[in-house]
Coordinates of C-alpha atoms in Angstrom, one line a residue:
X1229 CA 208.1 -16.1 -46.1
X1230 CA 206.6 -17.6 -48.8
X1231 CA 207.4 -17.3 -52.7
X1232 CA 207.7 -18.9 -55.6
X1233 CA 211.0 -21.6 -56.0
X1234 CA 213.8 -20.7 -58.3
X1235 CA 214.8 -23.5 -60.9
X1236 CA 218.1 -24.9 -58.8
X1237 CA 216.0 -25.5 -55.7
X1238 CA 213.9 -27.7 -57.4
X1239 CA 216.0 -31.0 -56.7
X1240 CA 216.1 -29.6 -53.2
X1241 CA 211.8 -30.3 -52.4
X1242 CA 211.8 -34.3 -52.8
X1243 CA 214.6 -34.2 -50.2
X1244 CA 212.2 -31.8 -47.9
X1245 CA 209.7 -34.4 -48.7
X1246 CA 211.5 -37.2 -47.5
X1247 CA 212.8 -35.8 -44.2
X1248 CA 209.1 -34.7 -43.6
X1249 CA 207.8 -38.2 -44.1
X1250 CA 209.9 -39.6 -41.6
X1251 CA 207.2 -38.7 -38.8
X1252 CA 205.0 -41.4 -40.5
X1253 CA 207.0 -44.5 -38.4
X1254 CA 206.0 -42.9 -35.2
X1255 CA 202.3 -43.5 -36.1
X1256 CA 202.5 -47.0 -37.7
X1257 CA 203.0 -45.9 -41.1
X1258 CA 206.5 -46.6 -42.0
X1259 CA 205.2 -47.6 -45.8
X1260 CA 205.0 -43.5 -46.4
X1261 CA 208.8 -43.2 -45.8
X1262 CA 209.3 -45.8 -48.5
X1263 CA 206.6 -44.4 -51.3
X1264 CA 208.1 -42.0 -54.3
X1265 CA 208.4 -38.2 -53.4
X1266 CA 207.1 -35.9 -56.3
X1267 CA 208.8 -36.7 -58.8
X1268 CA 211.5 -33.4 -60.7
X1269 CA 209.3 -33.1 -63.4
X1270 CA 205.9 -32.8 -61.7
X1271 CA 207.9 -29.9 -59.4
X1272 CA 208.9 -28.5 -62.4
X1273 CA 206.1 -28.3 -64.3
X1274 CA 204.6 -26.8 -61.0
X1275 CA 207.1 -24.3 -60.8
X1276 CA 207.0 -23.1 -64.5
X1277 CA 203.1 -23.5 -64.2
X1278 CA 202.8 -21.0 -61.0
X1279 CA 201.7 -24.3 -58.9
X1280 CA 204.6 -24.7 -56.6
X1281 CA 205.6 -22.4 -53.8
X1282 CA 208.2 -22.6 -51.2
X1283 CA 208.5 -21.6 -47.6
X1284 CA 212.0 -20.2 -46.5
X1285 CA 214.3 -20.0 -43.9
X1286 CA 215.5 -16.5 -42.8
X1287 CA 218.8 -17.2 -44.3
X1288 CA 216.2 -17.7 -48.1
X1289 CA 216.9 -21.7 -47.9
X1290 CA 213.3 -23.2 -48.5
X1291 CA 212.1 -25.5 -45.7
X1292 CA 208.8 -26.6 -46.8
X1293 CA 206.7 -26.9 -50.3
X1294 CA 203.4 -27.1 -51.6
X1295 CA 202.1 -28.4 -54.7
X1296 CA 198.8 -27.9 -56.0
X1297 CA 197.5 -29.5 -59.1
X1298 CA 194.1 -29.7 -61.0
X1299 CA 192.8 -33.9 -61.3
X1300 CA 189.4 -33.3 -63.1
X1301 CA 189.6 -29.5 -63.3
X1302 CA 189.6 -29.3 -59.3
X1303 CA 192.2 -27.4 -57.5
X1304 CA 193.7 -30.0 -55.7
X1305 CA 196.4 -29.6 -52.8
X1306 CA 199.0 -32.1 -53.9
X1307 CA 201.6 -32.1 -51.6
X1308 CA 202.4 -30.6 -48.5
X1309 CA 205.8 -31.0 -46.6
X1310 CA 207.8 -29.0 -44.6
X1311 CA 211.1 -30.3 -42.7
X1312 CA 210.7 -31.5 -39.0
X1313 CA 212.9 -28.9 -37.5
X1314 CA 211.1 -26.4 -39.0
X1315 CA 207.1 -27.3 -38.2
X1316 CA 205.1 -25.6 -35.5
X1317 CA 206.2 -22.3 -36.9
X1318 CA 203.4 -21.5 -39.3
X1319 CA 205.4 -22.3 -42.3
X1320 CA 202.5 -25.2 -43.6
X1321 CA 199.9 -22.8 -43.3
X1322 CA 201.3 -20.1 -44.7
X1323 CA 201.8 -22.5 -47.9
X1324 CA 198.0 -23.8 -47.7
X1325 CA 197.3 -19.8 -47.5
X1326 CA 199.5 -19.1 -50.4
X1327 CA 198.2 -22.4 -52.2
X1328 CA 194.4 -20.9 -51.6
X1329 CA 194.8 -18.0 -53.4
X1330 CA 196.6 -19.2 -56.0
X1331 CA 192.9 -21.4 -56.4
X1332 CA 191.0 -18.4 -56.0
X1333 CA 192.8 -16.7 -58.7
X1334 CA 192.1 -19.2 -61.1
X1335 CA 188.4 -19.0 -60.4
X1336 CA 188.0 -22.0 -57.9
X1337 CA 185.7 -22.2 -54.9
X1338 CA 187.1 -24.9 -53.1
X1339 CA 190.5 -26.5 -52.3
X1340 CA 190.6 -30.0 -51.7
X1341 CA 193.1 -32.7 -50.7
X1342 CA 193.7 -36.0 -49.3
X1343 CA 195.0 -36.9 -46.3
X1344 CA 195.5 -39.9 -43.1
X1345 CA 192.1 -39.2 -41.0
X1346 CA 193.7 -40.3 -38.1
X1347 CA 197.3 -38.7 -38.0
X1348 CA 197.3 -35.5 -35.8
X1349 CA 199.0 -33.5 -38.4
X1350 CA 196.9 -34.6 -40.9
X1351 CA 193.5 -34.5 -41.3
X1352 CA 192.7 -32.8 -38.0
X1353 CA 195.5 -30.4 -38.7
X1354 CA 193.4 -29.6 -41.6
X1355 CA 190.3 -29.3 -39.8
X1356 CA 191.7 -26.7 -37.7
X1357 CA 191.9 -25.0 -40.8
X1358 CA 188.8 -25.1 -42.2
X1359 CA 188.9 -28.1 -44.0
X1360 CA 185.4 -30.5 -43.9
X1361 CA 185.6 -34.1 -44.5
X1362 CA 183.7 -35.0 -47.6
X1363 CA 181.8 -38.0 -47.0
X1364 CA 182.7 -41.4 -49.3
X1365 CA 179.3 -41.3 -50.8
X1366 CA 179.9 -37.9 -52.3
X1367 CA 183.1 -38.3 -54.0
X1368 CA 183.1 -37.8 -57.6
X1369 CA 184.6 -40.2 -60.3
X1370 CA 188.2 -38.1 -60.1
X1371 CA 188.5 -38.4 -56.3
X1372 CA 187.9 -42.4 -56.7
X1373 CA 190.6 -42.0 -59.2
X1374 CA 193.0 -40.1 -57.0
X1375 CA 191.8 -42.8 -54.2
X1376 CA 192.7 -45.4 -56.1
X1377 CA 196.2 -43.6 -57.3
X1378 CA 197.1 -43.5 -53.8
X1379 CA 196.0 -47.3 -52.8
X1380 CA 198.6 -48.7 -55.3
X1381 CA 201.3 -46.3 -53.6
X1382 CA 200.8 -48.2 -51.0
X1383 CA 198.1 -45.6 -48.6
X1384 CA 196.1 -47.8 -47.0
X1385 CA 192.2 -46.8 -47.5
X1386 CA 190.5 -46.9 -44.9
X1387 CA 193.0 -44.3 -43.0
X1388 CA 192.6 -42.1 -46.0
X1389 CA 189.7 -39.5 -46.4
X1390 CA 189.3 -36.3 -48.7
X1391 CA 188.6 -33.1 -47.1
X1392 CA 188.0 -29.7 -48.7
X1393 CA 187.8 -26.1 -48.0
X1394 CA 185.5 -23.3 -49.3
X1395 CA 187.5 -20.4 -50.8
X1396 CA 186.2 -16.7 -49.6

């Protein structure tokens, strides 16, 4: 299930976070495990803003969290995580689901994010979903922003590629 967060599982999400990025060292990218999760007050302002949501467990314990926020005035999925144990269940794209139509009610078209083009549960995770690459060239100003954002986190570039979805 899917639904909004209450306030005292807020602190929970970085942890998810965390866990989730431990499947980086397995693919040569043990830098992820080491960059800041989302920061408390970015997941709060997400939650009091209707831009967080939570999957959950069927004990009601959230497992997983996405984020979206709005760089440039385009709905952007910001975060994505959902624990190890708990993947391969349909829990992440449920929340890309839920995440879409929270877009779509806002009057967006599109969804995009950022992601590793070469990571299996990454870019062509997305793919499977409907995401499209959008090509270097084409990036507007913001998404060289948000590129370069990512770079001093430590994402190394080239692996890194934008993709979008068109919302029904």
């Amino acid at each position: 299930m899917i639904r909004r967060p209450h306030p005292h599982e807020i602190k929970l999400l970085p942890q998810i976070e965390n866990e989730a990025d431990l499947r980086y060292r397995r693919v040569g990218l043990g830098r992820v495990v080491d960059m800041p999760s989302a920061s408390l007050g970015s997941l709060e302002a997400g939650r009091r803003e209707g831009r967080l949501w939570v999957a959950v467990s069927p004990l009601n314990r959230p497992v997983g969290f996405a984020l979206m926020k709005f760089p440039g005035g385009t709905a952007w999925l910001d975060q994505l995580s959902v624990l190890n144990r708990w993947q391969g269940k349909g829990h992440g794209s449920a929340l890309i689901e839920r995440t879409e139509a929270g877009a779509r009610c806002l009057g967006h078209r599109t969804l995009h994010l950022s992601t590793y083009r070469d990571v299996p549960w990454n870019a062509l995770y997305y793919a499977r979903l409907g995401f499209e690459e959008v090509p270097r060239g084409e990036w507007p100003h913001v998404f060289r922003m948000q590129a370069m954002e990512e770079n001093s986190h430590g994402h190394p570039s080239w692996r890194r590629t934008i993709m979008l979805r068109l919302l029904d």
